[in-house]
Short mmCIF file of C-alpha atoms in Angstrom, two decimals:
data_model
loop_
_atom_site.label_atom_id
_atom_site.label_comp_id
_atom_site.label_asym_id
_atom_site.label_seq_id
_atom_site.Cartn_x
_atom_site.Cartn_y
_atom_site.Cartn_z
CA UNK A 1 -95.63 -72.69 63.67
CA UNK A 2 -98.52 -70.63 64.65
CA UNK A 3 -101.62 -70.55 62.18
CA UNK A 4 -102.46 -67.18 60.95
CA UNK A 5 -106.16 -66.55 60.47
CA UNK A 6 -106.96 -63.75 58.11
CA UNK A 7 -110.12 -61.79 58.55
CA UNK A 8 -112.72 -61.60 55.90
CA UNK A 9 -113.40 -58.30 54.05
CA UNK A 10 -116.86 -58.20 55.77
CA UNK A 11 -115.23 -58.49 59.29
CA UNK A 12 -112.71 -55.77 58.24
CA UNK A 13 -115.73 -53.42 57.11
CA UNK A 14 -117.34 -53.82 60.67
CA UNK A 15 -114.08 -53.15 62.26
CA UNK A 16 -113.60 -49.92 60.44
CA UNK A 17 -117.20 -48.95 60.90
CA UNK A 18 -117.03 -49.30 64.63
CA UNK A 19 -113.78 -47.63 64.91
CA UNK A 20 -114.96 -44.66 62.99
CA UNK A 21 -118.07 -44.53 65.25
CA UNK A 22 -116.14 -44.49 68.31
CA UNK A 23 -113.60 -42.00 67.23
CA UNK A 24 -116.46 -39.67 66.08
CA UNK A 25 -118.18 -39.92 69.50
CA UNK A 26 -114.83 -39.17 71.24
CA UNK A 27 -114.24 -36.21 68.81
CA UNK A 28 -117.46 -34.63 69.21
CA UNK A 29 -117.68 -35.30 73.02
CA UNK A 30 -114.22 -33.58 73.37
CA UNK A 31 -115.15 -30.74 70.98
CA UNK A 32 -118.28 -30.02 72.89
CA UNK A 33 -116.62 -29.95 76.18
CA UNK A 34 -113.80 -27.56 74.94
CA UNK A 35 -116.42 -25.29 73.16
CA UNK A 36 -118.66 -25.10 76.15
CA UNK A 37 -116.17 -24.94 78.97
CA UNK A 38 -113.05 -23.35 77.43
CA UNK A 39 -114.52 -20.85 74.92
CA UNK A 40 -117.74 -20.21 76.94
CA UNK A 41 -118.12 -17.27 79.19
CA UNK A 42 -116.78 -17.20 81.91
CA UNK A 43 -113.79 -19.40 80.96
CA UNK A 44 -113.53 -22.57 82.98
CA UNK A 45 -110.32 -24.54 82.73
CA UNK A 46 -111.22 -26.84 85.49
CA UNK A 47 -113.31 -29.80 84.28
CA UNK A 48 -115.08 -30.45 87.53
CA UNK A 49 -116.20 -26.77 87.71
CA UNK A 50 -117.67 -26.98 84.17
CA UNK A 51 -119.31 -30.26 84.89
CA UNK A 52 -120.95 -28.90 88.00
CA UNK A 53 -122.03 -25.69 86.38
CA UNK A 54 -123.07 -26.91 82.86
CA UNK A 55 -123.40 -30.53 82.21
CA UNK A 56 -124.76 -31.81 85.66
CA UNK A 57 -127.75 -29.32 85.72
CA UNK A 58 -128.51 -30.03 82.09
CA UNK A 59 -128.55 -33.76 82.60
CA UNK A 60 -130.81 -33.35 85.76
CA UNK A 61 -133.22 -31.17 83.88
CA UNK A 62 -133.38 -33.64 80.95
CA UNK A 63 -133.96 -36.47 83.44
CA UNK A 64 -136.81 -34.57 84.99
CA UNK A 65 -138.46 -34.02 81.66
CA UNK A 66 -138.02 -37.62 80.76
CA UNK A 67 -139.84 -38.91 83.85
CA UNK A 68 -143.01 -37.45 82.25
CA UNK A 69 -142.87 -40.02 79.29
CA UNK A 70 -142.64 -43.14 81.43
CA UNK A 71 -145.93 -44.81 82.06
CA UNK A 72 -147.12 -44.84 85.67
#
């Protein structure tokens, strides 16, 4: 017979915490994408078009600003 190992309550709390954290991240990422791409104007149903028009330029701009904070 296989031995069953029960997890402790502390381990259970960590599992629940990280599960909620991951689900919240996915929820807000998807919600932000839908809000910016589907309900924004003009409406873009294509994920690649939305990425190229909104997310990619914003990430490039933030990367340019972040370069100023790195020591030379």
